[in-house]
Amino acid sequence: MNAIGRRARVLVLGVALAASANSLRNGFVYDDVHVVVEDARLHVLNPAAIFTSQYWPPEVGNDPLYRPVTSLSLAIDWRLGGGKPLLFHTVNVALHVAVVALVLALASLVLPPAAAVVAALLFAVHPVHAEAVANVVGRAELLAAVGYLAAVLAFVRYGTRERGGVAGPAIVFAASAIAVGAKEHALTLPAALLLVDAAIALANHERPASRLRRSWPLWAAALLACGLYLWLRSRAVSAELAPGLVAPGLEGTTAAQRFIVMLPAYALWARLMLLPVVLSADYSPNVLQPTLTPGLGHLAGLALLAGAVVLAWRLRRRVPAVTLGLMWFATTAAVAANVVVPTGVLAAERTLYLPSVGAAVALAGLWSLVAGGPRLWWVTATALALLAVRTVERNTLWRDNESFFPRLAREAPASYRMHAVRGWWEFRRGNVAEAERLYRAALAIQPLDPAVLAELGSWYLRFGLYAPADRYLTLALRVDSTRSGAAERAIIAR
């Protein structure tokens, strides 16, 4: 490990805190209302109930997402903070600062001190992280990242010891359990550990197999944590890994077809990492248009993937940090990539929180190739300052619902989901006519989204409009027969 001075560590953590501190003024916005404010399960601190139920409130519908560590942390915040948003946001900021500290430690394993500091600073101020840090439900990303990085660092530390013990495997197991219990994409952790182990072996001119002979108990501990999570999930929610609600355009597709459909999203990821000026809280159709018909977005995504592979291969010996960073991104984004299994979203900025650790390390590795001279430092400082300003501004998106929804409409005017969530908000405010217009605009773009159909039917039922309630709830059931809540409401509507 390359030594990082105390002043540098204080600088990095101070910048991370400064870039996220204004989010402490935020309230409960968007999904926070469903997941925190209106979920009575979290208002009573009952760990047994949390570990035996799904993440989303049952009122929203059956959902196989299982995030007990995240749910438990939110329940603790509700108990300690009296249901006020300040404690929730304080914990989010503290977790982000902790993640930045772990990123600095990881970067110092593969980069010179100056480049490691640049990597951590880039991660600390990157605007794409605002959704994970400034919105309460981003807690899942933050907790998963803390556990994931802690497991990797413990794996590296204890994997170098000739004689094993119980401390190393115990720490790796605990950190891995936190990660996978926070969010399911941390199931990629065993693969990431093998990747890091191989990278360190190559950097030290060792055979990867020789390191694995020493570190296999640590790897097995992470695998055991993942297995325990899947067992608990199978008992509480579902034994199937695929989500109940699949993103539009991915229904009934094979892995190869999903890879083609997702190519424009991969190009979007690259743009968000390299030029995060234009951001959006929603990338649903028709912001991204899922199609198998090749277009410019598909070509751009394919070219970027090919370029990343070539770059990783060419620099594997000269700057192994670049190779490790790119492979980290690919590994940790494997779930969000929608290839192995389809998920409920095509793309979301919050899902880039953990993968962007790899992007920061890779970019800092490239930076180290040209490092030297005060001019580069001035350019670097200016770029980081601009990113920090953008992050501070972006944090305000999640201030309150009154400002969030109009801004969402400006950012994603083509999104069907934007119309639906604005319709949900207008119904809550009692603006029935405007809410109907927005929901119908959403269904004009995506006519068979079962969640939107069920939401609209439920609102009609709440307002005593039984005929349209029955129509939309019944249609939601025809599209997705697992929506038991919709079935019950359809019976009531009749």
mmCIF file with all atom_site columns, N, CA and C in Angstrom, residues 32 172 222 257 410:
data_model
loop_
_atom_site.group_PDB
_atom_site.id
_atom_site.type_symbol
_atom_site.label_atom_id
_atom_site.label_alt_id
_atom_site.label_comp_id
_atom_site.label_asym_id
_atom_site.label_entity_id
_atom_site.label_seq_id
_atom_site.pdbx_PDB_ins_code
_atom_site.Cartn_x
_atom_site.Cartn_y
_atom_site.Cartn_z
_atom_site.occupancy
_atom_site.B_iso_or_equiv
_atom_site.pdbx_formal_charge
_atom_site.auth_seq_id
_atom_site.auth_comp_id
_atom_site.auth_asym_id
_atom_site.auth_atom_id
_atom_site.pdbx_PDB_model_num
ATOM 1  N N  . ASP A 1 32  ? -38.989 7.943   -1.298  1.00 0.00 ? 32  ASP A N  1
ATOM 2  C CA . ASP A 1 32  ? -38.913 8.022   0.168   1.00 0.00 ? 32  ASP A CA 1
ATOM 3  C C  . ASP A 1 32  ? -40.301 7.917   0.790   1.00 0.00 ? 32  ASP A C  1
ATOM 4  N N  . VAL A 1 172 ? -14.548 -10.495 6.742   1.00 0.00 ? 172 VAL A N  1
ATOM 5  C CA . VAL A 1 172 ? -15.026 -10.569 5.361   1.00 0.00 ? 172 VAL A CA 1
ATOM 6  C C  . VAL A 1 172 ? -16.480 -11.028 5.325   1.00 0.00 ? 172 VAL A C  1
ATOM 7  N N  . ALA A 1 222 ? -16.949 -14.821 1.979   1.00 0.00 ? 222 ALA A N  1
ATOM 8  C CA . ALA A 1 222 ? -17.824 -13.952 1.187   1.00 0.00 ? 222 ALA A CA 1
ATOM 9  C C  . ALA A 1 222 ? -18.886 -14.772 0.471   1.00 0.00 ? 222 ALA A C  1
ATOM 10 N N  . GLN A 1 257 ? -30.325 -10.759 -26.423 1.00 0.00 ? 257 GLN A N  1
ATOM 11 C CA . GLN A 1 257 ? -31.197 -9.658  -26.829 1.00 0.00 ? 257 GLN A CA 1
ATOM 12 C C  . GLN A 1 257 ? -31.107 -8.494  -25.854 1.00 0.00 ? 257 GLN A C  1
ATOM 13 N N  . ARG A 1 410 ? -39.066 18.740  -16.497 1.00 0.00 ? 410 ARG A N  1
ATOM 14 C CA . ARG A 1 410 ? -38.156 19.446  -17.411 1.00 0.00 ? 410 ARG A CA 1
ATOM 15 C C  . ARG A 1 410 ? -36.993 18.556  -17.835 1.00 0.00 ? 410 ARG A C  1
#
